[in-house]
Coordinates of C-alpha atoms (C1' of nucleotides) in Angstrom, one line a residue:
Chain D
X1 CA 131.9 86.7 95.2
X2 CA 133.7 86.7 98.4
X3 CA 130.7 85.4 100.5
X4 CA 130.5 81.5 100.3
X5 CA 128.5 78.9 102.0
X6 CA 128.1 75.3 102.1
X7 CA 124.5 75.3 101.2
X8 CA 122.6 77.8 99.0
X9 CA 121.0 80.4 101.0
X10 CA 117.7 82.6 100.5
X11 CA 118.2 86.3 100.3
X12 CA 116.4 88.3 103.0
X13 CA 114.4 91.4 102.5
X14 CA 112.1 93.8 104.5
X15 CA 109.2 95.4 102.9
X16 CA 107.2 98.0 104.7
X17 CA 103.4 98.8 104.4
X18 CA 102.9 102.3 105.3
X19 CA 99.5 103.7 106.1
X20 CA 98.6 107.3 106.2
X21 CA 95.3 109.1 106.6
X22 CA 94.4 112.3 104.8
X23 CA 91.2 113.1 106.6
X24 CA 89.1 111.1 104.3
X25 CA 90.7 107.9 103.0
X26 CA 93.1 105.3 104.0
X27 CA 96.2 105.7 102.0
X28 CA 99.3 103.4 101.4
X29 CA 102.7 104.6 100.4
X30 CA 104.1 103.0 97.3
X31 CA 107.3 103.4 95.3
X32 CA 107.9 102.9 91.6
X33 CA 110.6 100.4 90.9
X34 CA 113.4 101.8 88.7
X35 CA 115.1 98.2 88.2
X36 CA 114.1 94.9 86.6
X37 CA 112.2 92.7 87.6
X38 CA 108.9 94.5 87.8
X39 CA 110.5 97.6 86.4
X40 CA 108.3 100.8 86.5
X41 CA 105.7 98.8 88.6
X42 CA 104.6 100.0 91.8
X43 CA 105.9 98.2 95.0
X44 CA 106.1 98.5 98.8
X45 CA 109.2 100.2 100.1
X46 CA 111.9 97.7 101.2
X47 CA 115.0 96.0 100.4
X48 CA 117.8 93.6 101.5
X49 CA 118.7 93.0 105.1
X50 CA 122.4 93.6 106.0
X51 CA 124.1 90.9 107.8
X52 CA 124.8 93.1 110.7
X53 CA 121.5 95.0 111.4
X54 CA 118.3 93.7 113.1
X55 CA 115.2 93.2 111.0
X56 CA 113.6 96.0 112.6
X57 CA 116.4 98.3 111.9
X58 CA 116.6 97.2 108.3
X59 CA 112.8 98.2 107.8
X60 CA 113.5 101.7 109.3
X61 CA 116.6 102.2 107.1
X62 CA 114.9 100.9 104.0
X63 CA 111.8 103.0 104.7
X64 CA 113.9 106.2 105.2
X65 CA 116.1 105.8 102.3
X66 CA 113.4 105.2 99.8
X67 CA 110.8 107.4 101.0
X68 CA 112.4 109.7 103.6
X69 CA 110.0 108.9 106.2
X70 CA 110.4 108.1 109.7
X71 CA 107.8 106.6 112.0
X72 CA 107.1 105.9 115.6
X73 CA 104.9 103.0 114.7
X74 CA 106.5 100.2 113.2
X75 CA 105.7 96.5 113.7
X76 CA 106.4 93.3 112.2
X77 CA 103.6 91.8 110.2
X78 CA 104.4 88.6 108.7
X79 CA 107.1 86.9 106.8
X80 CA 106.5 85.9 103.3
X81 CA 108.5 82.7 102.0
X82 CA 107.0 81.0 99.1
X83 CA 109.6 79.8 96.7
X84 CA 108.8 81.7 93.5
X85 CA 107.8 85.0 95.0
X86 CA 110.8 86.6 93.3
X87 CA 111.4 85.5 89.7
X88 CA 115.3 86.0 90.1
X89 CA 116.1 83.7 93.3
X90 CA 114.7 82.6 96.4
X91 CA 114.0 85.8 98.4
X92 CA 112.4 85.6 101.9
X93 CA 110.6 88.9 102.8
X94 CA 110.0 90.0 106.5
X95 CA 106.9 92.4 106.2
X96 CA 106.4 95.5 108.4
X97 CA 103.6 97.7 108.8
X98 CA 103.9 101.4 109.8
X99 CA 101.5 104.2 110.6
X100 CA 102.4 107.7 110.0
X101 CA 101.0 111.0 110.6
X102 CA 99.6 113.6 108.3
X103 CA 102.7 115.8 108.4
X104 CA 104.7 112.8 107.3
X105 CA 102.2 111.9 104.6
X106 CA 102.8 115.4 102.8
X107 CA 106.6 115.0 103.4
X108 CA 106.7 111.6 101.5
X109 CA 104.8 113.0 98.7
X110 CA 107.9 115.1 97.9
X111 CA 110.1 111.9 97.4
X112 CA 110.5 111.6 93.7
X113 CA 109.4 108.0 93.2
X114 CA 107.1 107.6 96.3
X115 CA 103.5 108.2 96.2
X116 CA 100.3 107.7 98.3
X117 CA 97.5 105.8 97.0
X118 CA 94.1 105.3 98.6
X119 CA 93.4 101.8 99.6
X120 CA 90.3 101.6 97.6
X121 CA 92.1 102.4 94.5
X122 CA 95.4 100.7 94.1
X123 CA 97.6 100.1 91.0
X124 CA 98.8 96.5 90.3
X125 CA 101.8 95.8 92.5
X126 CA 105.0 94.0 91.8
X127 CA 105.9 90.6 93.3
X128 CA 103.3 89.3 95.9
X129 CA 103.1 93.0 97.4
X130 CA 99.3 92.9 96.8
X131 CA 99.1 89.8 99.2
X132 CA 101.4 91.5 101.8
X133 CA 99.1 94.6 101.4
X134 CA 95.8 92.7 102.1
X135 CA 97.5 91.0 105.2
X136 CA 98.5 94.4 106.5
X137 CA 94.9 95.7 106.0
X138 CA 93.2 92.9 107.6
X139 CA 95.8 93.4 110.6
X140 CA 95.2 97.0 110.7
X141 CA 91.3 96.5 110.9
X142 CA 91.8 94.0 113.7
X143 CA 94.2 96.0 115.7
X144 CA 92.1 99.2 115.5
X145 CA 89.5 97.3 117.2
X146 CA 91.5 96.4 120.3
X147 CA 94.2 98.7 120.6
X148 CA 94.1 102.6 120.4
X149 CA 96.5 103.0 117.6
X150 CA 94.3 105.5 115.6
X151 CA 96.3 108.2 117.2
X152 CA 99.3 107.2 115.2
X153 CA 97.6 108.3 112.1
X154 CA 96.2 111.7 113.3
X155 CA 97.9 114.9 113.8
X156 CA 99.0 115.8 117.5
X157 CA 95.8 117.9 117.8
X158 CA 92.6 116.5 116.5
X159 CA 88.9 116.5 116.9
X160 CA 86.7 113.7 117.6
X161 CA 85.1 114.0 114.4
X162 CA 88.4 113.4 112.8
X163 CA 89.0 110.3 115.2
X164 CA 85.7 109.0 114.0
X165 CA 86.2 109.6 110.2
X166 CA 89.5 107.6 110.6
X167 CA 87.7 104.7 112.2
X168 CA 85.0 104.8 109.6
X169 CA 87.7 104.8 106.7
X170 CA 89.6 101.9 108.2
X171 CA 86.6 99.7 109.2
X172 CA 84.7 100.7 106.1
X173 CA 81.4 101.3 108.0
X174 CA 79.7 104.2 109.3
X175 CA 79.8 104.7 113.1
X176 CA 77.1 106.5 115.5
X177 CA 78.4 109.8 116.5
X178 CA 77.2 109.6 120.1
X179 CA 78.2 106.3 120.8
X180 CA 81.5 106.8 119.3
X181 CA 82.2 109.8 121.4
X182 CA 81.1 108.2 124.6
X183 CA 83.3 105.2 124.0
X184 CA 86.4 107.3 122.7
X185 CA 86.1 109.5 125.9
X186 CA 85.6 106.6 128.2
X187 CA 89.3 105.3 128.2
X188 CA 90.4 108.7 129.8
X189 CA 93.1 108.8 127.1
X190 CA 92.0 112.0 125.3
X191 CA 93.0 115.2 126.9
X192 CA 90.9 118.4 125.7
X193 CA 92.8 121.5 124.8
X194 CA 91.9 125.1 125.1
X195 CA 92.1 125.6 121.5
X196 CA 89.2 124.9 119.1
X197 CA 89.3 123.9 115.6
X198 CA 87.5 126.5 113.3
X199 CA 86.9 125.2 109.7
X200 CA 83.9 126.7 107.7
X201 CA 81.0 128.6 108.6
X202 CA 79.8 126.6 111.5
X203 CA 80.4 125.7 115.2
X204 CA 84.2 125.0 115.8
X205 CA 85.3 121.6 117.3
X206 CA 86.9 121.0 120.4
X207 CA 90.6 119.8 119.9
X208 CA 92.1 116.9 121.9
X209 CA 95.6 115.3 122.3
X210 CA 96.1 111.9 123.5
X211 CA 97.8 111.1 126.7
X212 CA 101.0 109.3 125.8
X213 CA 101.5 108.1 129.5
X214 CA 98.1 106.4 129.8
X215 CA 98.7 105.1 126.3
X216 CA 101.9 103.4 127.2
X217 CA 100.2 101.9 130.4
X218 CA 97.5 100.5 128.3
X219 CA 99.9 99.0 125.9
X220 CA 101.7 97.2 128.5
X221 CA 98.9 95.5 130.0
X222 CA 96.9 95.0 126.9
X223 CA 93.9 97.2 125.8
X224 CA 90.4 96.8 124.9
X225 CA 89.6 99.8 122.6
X226 CA 86.8 98.3 120.9
X227 CA 84.4 100.9 119.1
Chain L
X1 CA 131.8 75.9 99.4
X2 CA 130.1 76.1 96.1
X3 CA 127.5 78.6 97.0
X4 CA 128.8 82.2 96.7
X5 CA 127.0 85.5 96.7
X6 CA 128.0 89.3 96.2
X7 CA 127.1 90.1 99.8
X8 CA 127.0 88.1 103.2
X9 CA 123.8 86.4 104.0
X10 CA 122.1 85.4 107.1
X11 CA 121.2 81.9 107.6
X12 CA 117.5 81.3 107.7
X13 CA 115.9 78.9 110.2
X14 CA 112.5 77.7 111.4
X15 CA 111.6 77.0 115.1
X16 CA 108.3 75.5 116.3
X17 CA 106.7 75.9 119.7
X18 CA 104.5 72.9 119.9
X19 CA 101.9 72.8 122.6
X20 CA 100.0 69.9 123.9
X21 CA 97.5 69.3 126.7
X22 CA 97.4 66.3 128.9
X23 CA 94.1 67.1 130.8
X24 CA 95.9 69.0 133.6
X25 CA 98.6 71.4 132.4
X26 CA 99.7 73.0 129.0
X27 CA 102.8 71.3 127.7
X28 CA 105.5 72.4 125.4
X29 CA 107.7 70.1 123.3
X30 CA 111.3 70.5 123.5
X31 CA 114.4 68.6 122.3
X32 CA 117.8 68.1 123.6
X33 CA 120.6 69.4 121.5
X34 CA 123.2 67.0 120.4
X35 CA 125.7 69.7 118.8
X36 CA 127.4 73.0 120.0
X37 CA 126.4 75.4 120.7
X38 CA 124.3 75.0 123.6
X39 CA 125.1 71.2 123.5
X40 CA 122.8 69.1 125.8
X41 CA 120.5 72.1 126.3
X42 CA 117.0 72.1 125.8
X43 CA 115.6 73.9 122.7
X44 CA 112.6 74.4 120.4
X45 CA 112.5 71.8 117.5
X46 CA 113.7 73.5 114.3
X47 CA 116.4 73.7 111.7
X48 CA 117.5 75.4 108.4
X49 CA 115.2 76.2 105.6
X50 CA 116.0 74.7 102.3
X51 CA 116.4 77.1 99.5
X52 CA 113.5 75.1 97.5
X53 CA 111.0 74.8 100.2
X54 CA 108.5 77.2 101.6
X55 CA 108.8 78.4 105.3
X56 CA 105.6 76.4 106.1
X57 CA 107.1 73.3 104.6
X58 CA 110.3 73.7 106.4
X59 CA 108.5 74.0 109.7
X60 CA 106.6 71.0 109.0
X61 CA 109.5 69.0 107.9
X62 CA 111.7 69.9 110.7
X63 CA 109.0 69.2 113.3
X64 CA 108.4 65.7 111.9
X65 CA 112.1 65.0 111.4
X66 CA 113.0 66.1 115.1
X67 CA 109.9 64.6 116.9
X68 CA 108.1 62.5 114.5
X69 CA 105.0 64.7 114.8
X70 CA 102.5 65.8 112.3
X71 CA 100.1 68.4 113.0
X72 CA 97.0 70.2 111.6
X73 CA 97.5 73.4 113.3
X74 CA 100.6 75.1 112.3
X75 CA 100.7 79.1 112.3
X76 CA 103.5 81.4 111.7
X77 CA 104.2 83.3 114.8
X78 CA 107.0 85.9 114.6
X79 CA 110.4 86.2 113.0
X80 CA 113.4 86.6 115.2
X81 CA 116.2 88.7 113.8
X82 CA 118.5 90.3 116.4
X83 CA 122.2 90.0 115.4
X84 CA 123.7 87.9 118.0
X85 CA 121.1 85.5 118.7
X86 CA 123.1 82.7 117.5
X87 CA 126.9 82.9 118.5
X88 CA 128.1 81.2 115.5
X89 CA 126.9 83.6 112.8
X90 CA 123.8 85.5 111.7
X91 CA 120.7 83.7 112.0
X92 CA 117.2 84.7 111.4
X93 CA 114.5 82.5 112.6
X94 CA 110.9 82.3 111.6
X95 CA 109.0 80.9 114.6
X96 CA 105.9 78.8 114.2
X97 CA 103.4 77.7 116.8
X98 CA 101.5 74.3 116.4
X99 CA 98.9 72.7 118.5
X100 CA 98.7 68.8 118.7
X101 CA 96.2 66.5 120.1
X102 CA 96.7 64.1 123.1
X103 CA 97.6 61.1 120.8
X104 CA 100.3 63.0 119.2
X105 CA 101.4 64.0 122.6
X106 CA 102.1 60.4 123.7
X107 CA 103.8 59.6 120.4
X108 CA 106.4 62.4 120.7
X109 CA 107.3 61.1 124.1
X110 CA 108.7 58.2 122.3
X111 CA 111.2 60.3 120.4
X112 CA 114.5 59.6 121.9
X113 CA 115.6 63.5 122.5
X114 CA 112.1 65.0 122.6
X115 CA 110.3 65.7 125.8
X116 CA 107.1 67.3 127.0
X117 CA 107.3 70.1 129.7
X118 CA 104.8 71.9 131.5
X119 CA 104.7 75.4 130.6
X120 CA 105.0 76.3 134.3
X121 CA 108.2 74.3 134.8
X122 CA 110.4 74.7 132.0
X123 CA 114.2 74.3 131.8
X124 CA 116.7 76.8 130.7
X125 CA 116.6 76.9 126.9
X126 CA 119.2 77.4 124.2
X127 CA 119.5 80.8 122.1
X128 CA 116.7 83.1 122.5
X129 CA 114.2 80.3 122.6
X130 CA 112.9 81.4 125.9
X131 CA 111.8 84.6 124.2
X132 CA 110.2 82.7 121.3
X133 CA 108.2 80.5 123.9
X134 CA 107.0 83.6 125.8
X135 CA 105.8 85.3 122.5
X136 CA 104.0 81.8 121.7
X137 CA 102.4 81.7 124.9
X138 CA 101.0 85.3 124.8
X139 CA 99.7 84.5 121.3
X140 CA 98.1 81.2 122.4
X141 CA 96.3 82.9 125.2
X142 CA 95.1 85.7 123.0
X143 CA 93.9 83.6 120.1
X144 CA 91.9 81.2 122.5
X145 CA 89.7 84.2 123.7
X146 CA 88.5 85.0 120.1
X147 CA 89.1 81.7 118.2
X148 CA 87.9 78.2 118.9
X149 CA 91.2 76.6 118.7
X150 CA 90.8 74.9 121.8
X151 CA 89.7 71.7 119.9
X152 CA 93.0 71.4 118.3
X153 CA 94.3 70.4 121.6
X154 CA 91.8 68.0 122.7
X155 CA 91.0 64.3 121.5
X156 CA 88.4 64.0 118.9
X157 CA 85.8 63.1 121.4
X158 CA 85.9 65.3 124.8
X159 CA 83.8 66.3 127.6
X160 CA 82.8 69.8 128.4
X161 CA 84.9 69.6 131.5
X162 CA 87.8 68.6 129.6
X163 CA 87.2 71.8 127.4
X164 CA 87.0 74.0 130.6
X165 CA 90.0 72.5 132.0
X166 CA 92.1 73.4 128.8
X167 CA 90.8 77.0 129.0
X168 CA 91.7 77.2 132.5
X169 CA 95.0 75.7 132.0
X170 CA 95.9 78.1 129.2
X171 CA 94.3 81.4 130.6
X172 CA 95.6 80.5 134.1
X173 CA 92.5 81.3 136.0
X174 CA 89.4 79.4 137.0
X175 CA 86.2 79.7 135.1
X176 CA 82.7 79.4 136.3
X177 CA 81.1 76.1 135.1
X178 CA 77.7 77.2 134.3
X179 CA 78.6 80.2 132.4
X180 CA 81.4 78.3 130.6
X181 CA 79.1 75.6 129.4
X182 CA 76.4 78.1 128.3
X183 CA 79.0 79.9 126.1
X184 CA 80.7 76.9 124.6
X185 CA 77.3 75.4 123.5
X186 CA 76.0 78.8 122.3
X187 CA 78.3 78.7 119.1
X188 CA 76.5 75.7 117.9
X189 CA 79.9 74.2 117.1
X190 CA 79.8 71.3 119.6
X191 CA 77.8 68.0 118.5
X192 CA 76.8 65.8 121.5
X193 CA 77.6 62.1 120.9
X194 CA 75.4 59.0 122.0
X195 CA 78.5 58.1 124.0
X196 CA 79.3 58.9 127.6
X197 CA 82.7 59.2 129.3
X198 CA 82.9 57.1 132.4
X199 CA 85.7 57.6 134.7
X200 CA 85.6 56.9 138.4
X201 CA 82.8 56.4 140.7
X202 CA 80.4 59.2 139.7
X203 CA 78.1 60.5 137.0
X204 CA 79.3 59.8 133.5
X205 CA 80.0 62.8 131.4
X206 CA 78.4 63.5 128.0
X207 CA 80.9 63.4 125.1
X208 CA 81.0 65.8 122.3
X209 CA 82.9 66.3 119.0
X210 CA 83.3 69.5 117.3
X211 CA 81.6 70.2 113.9
X212 CA 84.5 70.9 111.5
X213 CA 82.2 72.6 108.9
X214 CA 80.9 75.2 111.1
X215 CA 84.5 75.6 112.5
X216 CA 85.8 76.3 108.9
X217 CA 82.9 78.9 108.3
X218 CA 83.9 80.7 111.5
X219 CA 87.5 80.5 110.9
X220 CA 86.8 82.4 107.4
X221 CA 84.6 85.1 108.6
X222 CA 86.4 85.6 111.8
X223 CA 85.2 84.3 115.4
X224 CA 84.2 85.5 118.4
X225 CA 84.9 82.8 121.0
X226 CA 85.2 84.6 124.1
X227 CA 84.8 82.8 127.3
Chain R
dT1 C1' 70.2 139.5 112.2
dA2 C1' 69.1 135.4 109.7
dT3 C1' 71.1 131.4 107.8
dC4 C1' 74.1 127.5 107.3
dA5 C1' 76.5 123.4 109.0
dA6 C1' 78.8 120.8 111.8
dA7 C1' 79.4 120.3 116.9
dG8 C1' 77.6 118.5 120.9
dT9 C1' 74.7 115.9 124.0
dG10 C1' 71.1 111.9 127.1
dT11 C1' 67.9 108.3 127.6
dA12 C1' 65.5 104.2 127.2
dA13 C1' 65.5 99.4 125.6
dA14 C1' 67.9 95.3 124.5
dA15 C1' 71.6 92.2 124.9
dA16 C1' 75.3 90.2 127.1
dA17 C1' 77.9 89.2 131.1
dC18 C1' 78.1 87.7 135.7
dA19 C1' 77.4 85.6 140.1
dC20 C1' 75.6 81.7 142.3
dA21 C1' 73.6 76.4 144.7
dC22 C1' 71.5 72.0 144.3
dG23 C1' 69.5 67.8 142.4
dA24 C1' 71.1 63.8 139.2
dA25 C1' 73.7 59.6 138.0
dG26 C1' 76.6 56.1 138.6
dG27 C1' 80.3 53.3 141.0
dC28 C1' 81.8 51.4 145.2
dA29 C1' 81.9 49.6 149.7
dA30 C1' 79.8 48.1 153.9
Chain A
dT1 C1' 70.3 47.0 149.1
dT2 C1' 71.6 50.9 151.0
dG3 C1' 74.0 54.7 151.7
dC4 C1' 78.1 57.5 150.4
dC5 C1' 81.0 59.7 147.4
dT6 C1' 82.1 62.3 143.3
dT7 C1' 81.5 64.6 139.5
dC8 C1' 77.8 66.1 135.9
dG9 C1' 74.5 69.0 134.6
dT10 C1' 71.2 72.7 135.0
dG11 C1' 68.3 78.0 135.6
dT12 C1' 67.6 82.7 137.3
dG13 C1' 68.0 87.3 138.8
dT14 C1' 71.3 91.2 138.7
dT15 C1' 74.3 94.1 136.6
dT16 C1' 76.7 96.0 132.9
dT17 C1' 77.3 97.0 128.1
dT18 C1' 75.6 97.9 123.8
dT19 C1' 72.7 99.7 120.8
dA20 C1' 69.3 102.8 118.6
dC21 C1' 68.1 107.3 117.9
dA22 C1' 67.0 113.4 117.4
dC23 C1' 67.6 118.0 118.8
dT24 C1' 69.9 122.3 120.5
dT25 C1' 74.2 124.8 120.4
dT26 C1' 77.8 127.5 118.3
dG27 C1' 80.2 130.4 115.3
dA28 C1' 81.1 132.3 110.5
dT29 C1' 79.2 134.2 106.7
dA30 C1' 76.0 136.7 103.6

DNA sequence: TATCAAAGTGTAAAAAACACACGAAGGCAA
DNA sequence: TTGCCTTCGTGTGTTTTTTACACTTTGATA
C-alpha cells in the first residue's frame, strides 16, 4: 500500500452510458460483471480513473477496454457521489454518455460480456446504474430537441425515414412525416446523395449524409434543432 | 499518514459559482485565498470533499464555511478533471452553481475575505476557476430561457421591472417591456400583492411574489419559460 | 401489367412572436 | 395648486412559426 494520504480519499471512477440505434429501438450497451460486488449482474461499462489521465480519457479508455468501442460523441453527464453507492467503500463516479453508429453497435455485440439492451426492456442493474441511465435518457431526450445529435446514431448514409424513426424512438411519440421532413431539411444540414436506398417492393428512398462543416458551425454558436 | 491505498488517488474537491443580482448587474461571489498556491488570488469558494459526505453536502458545507451563505438553489454544474489543474497534485473538482437572493448578497459582503464582483469586471482567478465560471455563466443563460429560475435571484417581493432588469443583465440584451410582461404573466406563476413599491418621484410599481406551488409543478414536468 | 408498400409532396388554419407609442400615477419643486 | 418629471402599465396589427391533414409517385415483385 504505497500510496498514503493525510485524509481518507474517495475512489474515483467513470461510467459510460452508450446509446445505439438499430433502426427500431434505442439500445444501451451493458456489460456483465465478473467480480463482486454485484457479480454476474449487468452494469454500465466503466472503471477507475488513473491518477495521470483526464476524466474524458478515462471514459474513452474504459469504454474501449470493456467493449472494444470508440466513439466520436462522448460527453460528461453528471457526477454521482452519494456515500453508499458502492457497498465496499466511498466511490464517486463521473458518468458519461456516448452515442455510437450502427457499425459500432454490431461490433460491440462480439465483445464477450457486452450486450445491447433496448431501453424499454432493461435488466436490473448493479450499483446506482439505473439512476445513471435514467439521467442519461432524460439528457438525450432534451438534447435531441435542441441539437442535431441524431446523426451520431445513424450510419453515414441514411434516409429521412430512418432519421424520423430515430427521433420517434428517442422521444417516444410519433411525428408527422411532412412536418418532420420540412423541418429536418430546413437546417441545410442534410446533403442528398445520388444513391437511393432500395429495400423491399416499393419506391426506394433518397439517401442523405449530413454536412459536418455546417454541423460544427451550429455546434459552436448553439443550435435550435427542435422537431 | 494513516490512509493508504493500493493505487494513487486524486483528491476530490467541490467549487461553487454563486450568482447574485443587485438590481443592476449580475454578480459572482469570490474569496481571497489565504494559502498557497495562488495565495492572495481570488477564487471560487470550495474545498475538499469529506469521505463521509455527499457531493451536494460538501458544496453546501464549504459554501457556508467560507461565505456564511446558505442557498435554496444549488445545482451540480460539471466536473473538472484535467491533470494539471492544481499544481500540487491531481485534484478533481465537482463544480456547483448557486443562486442567492439579495438579502444573502449583502450578508456575504460581511464575510471578511468574500467579495462580490460583477461578471463584467472580474479579477484574474486561481486554478482553472475562470473556465468554471464561464461554464456556469453559459449554463445560467441557457437555463434562464427555459426555466423560471430568475426568482431565485430576486427578493420575495419584486416588481416586473426588476424581473426584466434581471433577464436583461443575464442575457446581456434589452427586452421589450410589453412583450416581456405579457409573457411573464402568461405562466400564471406571479401573484400580484396588495402592496406597491414606491421609489422616487414617479408612479409606484405593482409588487409580485411567485407561486411556489406552481413553480414546483412546472419544475417537475419541465418548463418552457422563454422570454 | 397489376399489385403492393413505402416515398415524397403542399396548403390552409391556428398559434406564437414581434414591433411599436402613449396615457396614468405619484413625488417634487416652484 | 399647478406643472413637471419619471417610471408604470397597457393593446393591436403584422409576421413568422407551428400544426393538421391526404393523395400521387416510384420501383420491385408476382
